Amino acid sequence: MSLYPASPSLATRASGAADDLLPLAAGSMMIAVRAGDLVSPAGRPAGAGDRSALAVAGTARIRSGELVAFCKVVVVAPAVVRRDGWIQADGKPCDYARLGVLEERLDEIAGPDAIGRLAAGVTLKGKVKGAARRSMTTAFTLRAVLLMTLMPEAGYREVMTALAGDLAAVPWGRPSRVPSETVLSTWREAAGPEPAEILQDMVLAAACAEHKDHDYRAFRVGDLRLGGAGGTVTRMPDTPANRREFGSAGTADDSSPYPQLRGLPMTDASTRGMLGIVTGPAGGDKAEAEQKLLDKAMREFPRLFTPDRLWILDRNFPGAARIREMTARTHVLIRIKSDIPLRRTGDFLPDGSYLAEISGGGVTVTVRVIEYHVTVDGQDVPEMFCLITDLEDHRAYPAAVLAAAYKWRWDGSETMLREGKSAIRGAGPSTGPMFRSCSPRLIRQEHAAWITATELVRGTARLAARHAAPAAKGRRAGQPVHPREISFTAARRAAIAAIRHGAATASLPGQAIAAGCRAAIAAISRCRVSVDRNRHRDHKTKARQGFPNAPCRMPTRTAEARISVCTPRGT
């Protein structure tokens, strides 16, 4: 017999399809039910140990002044009705958890349910077989590892709790709770680094294609797009396996407190978007190690070294043979050290630059040399900057323009690294970013997940910038919003908040998921930072600061930087 009464419906009924719930939800997946119509399906007050959802006893028309319960739809799942009337959901939270707006971005790149399809082909190793109905799945593990790299202060359990979101409160037919930290560690080891590396390759390839389809240039050097390459090292726990595999930078006797992973990210200087990255051990000479990584990048990412891009490199990448190899495919703007000889081969050009030869390893290359000073009011900049480039046409690429372009290496590489490393926790006797994995396999997995997750955040920020309304006042009033104006930290936090909120869990109507993602993107589009303020401060560290505010005695100056290209006397 019926355990609770149901009055005739005065509202629009929904069929069995999830998308048919939209007339009830009006696109927001928020349902209004009279408080008096919510009853316990068992016909008795719910006890402390009951795992059941309430039921709607009637659907009378809601009138002004009545008490109404506004219910958020968390999941649409088959019902499990017990003999005593309890109403529960079939399945488990890990079947429905998703990464919100970040996963929507990933699915645009790689097709629907990209993580689920990838997880289906993973062969688990070690203690986990993945055959039993568990509270973990391979797809949930991959999502947890991606989210872990965006939550630097969170432990494994907190990460999984955020990923499950409101799904953890659903009364499931099989009792379910957030897995322990040991469970996630075991599943991470079983999944291995390969799935995360596949995701990284897909996301970086899509980012490269996106930058070709959209003109994101914030600074123009003729028809070329600016790219930046700058080496970095990231610490990891000091285990014997990590030290053997990666070594540590800066000391010949390997006595650094932590082993480190060396990486060379290749980025778009205007948007700080990651286009490719290569890694290697941190031991040995810094310049030599980074030069090897650049050679590796040219082998593994030929799509990046194209004639429409100008790569800006610092002083660690000289070498005539390397310059010749790069300029055969792309263009370069390289700052060189004062001890590298340049033999001038002609008169000074009208813009103050001149042609010269650089030799090494039996190879001689002709380059154009630009020497200049930078003057900032109230700041002493005593050094002279010396750049070389293969762009010999001084009319199409004036020396002053190329000199002004060099500062974008810092913005495109160093600032990008500082943003990305804000998502990695700091630990140990000194502050600074640090991975949390204790074995080389898991370091590879965590690094690939970190690159993937941070680029998904930047890709979402770029999408938000394209849909953002121009500023109504200020220096950029009426101008299109550039991706650089969207705060990376605010975008990362908004993405995590959307995951906790559960606005894009599996089984929800597609239009409702899209509406939730549009709301998240609209929120991100309003999180802007000021750019191009001509603010200057001494470069102290690339690491995340231990306190939210800069030291009060570190001076900050607001002044225009003036570039003076060196010219011969008498001109």
mmCIF file of C-alpha atoms in Angstrom, residues 118 142 145-146 191-202 444-450 452:
data_model
loop_
_atom_site.group_PDB
_atom_site.id
_atom_site.type_symbol
_atom_site.label_atom_id
_atom_site.label_comp_id
_atom_site.label_asym_id
_atom_site.label_seq_id
_atom_site.Cartn_x
_atom_site.Cartn_y
_atom_site.Cartn_z
ATOM 1 C CA LEU A 118 40.780 7.905 -20.890
ATOM 2 C CA LEU A 142 42.493 11.367 -12.168
ATOM 3 C CA VAL A 145 44.984 14.441 -8.816
ATOM 4 C CA LEU A 146 44.126 17.369 -11.106
ATOM 5 C CA ALA A 191 47.072 4.557 -12.225
ATOM 6 C CA GLY A 192 50.647 5.728 -12.847
ATOM 7 C CA PRO A 193 51.791 8.878 -14.660
ATOM 8 C CA GLU A 194 50.763 7.964 -18.210
ATOM 9 C CA PRO A 195 47.076 9.081 -18.071
ATOM 10 C CA ALA A 196 48.028 12.490 -16.647
ATOM 11 C CA GLU A 197 50.705 12.899 -19.315
ATOM 12 C CA ILE A 198 48.160 12.113 -22.030
ATOM 13 C CA LEU A 199 45.844 14.790 -20.619
ATOM 14 C CA GLN A 200 48.753 17.238 -20.550
ATOM 15 C CA ASP A 201 49.566 16.605 -24.206
ATOM 16 C CA MET A 202 45.921 17.096 -25.225
ATOM 17 C CA ARG A 444 55.796 12.677 -13.108
ATOM 18 C CA GLN A 445 52.059 12.225 -12.513
ATOM 19 C CA GLU A 446 51.762 15.264 -10.265
ATOM 20 C CA HIS A 447 53.805 17.479 -12.581
ATOM 21 C CA ALA A 448 51.696 16.551 -15.616
ATOM 22 C CA ALA A 449 48.493 17.086 -13.615
ATOM 23 C CA TRP A 450 49.760 20.483 -12.405
ATOM 24 C CA THR A 452 47.174 20.362 -17.157
#
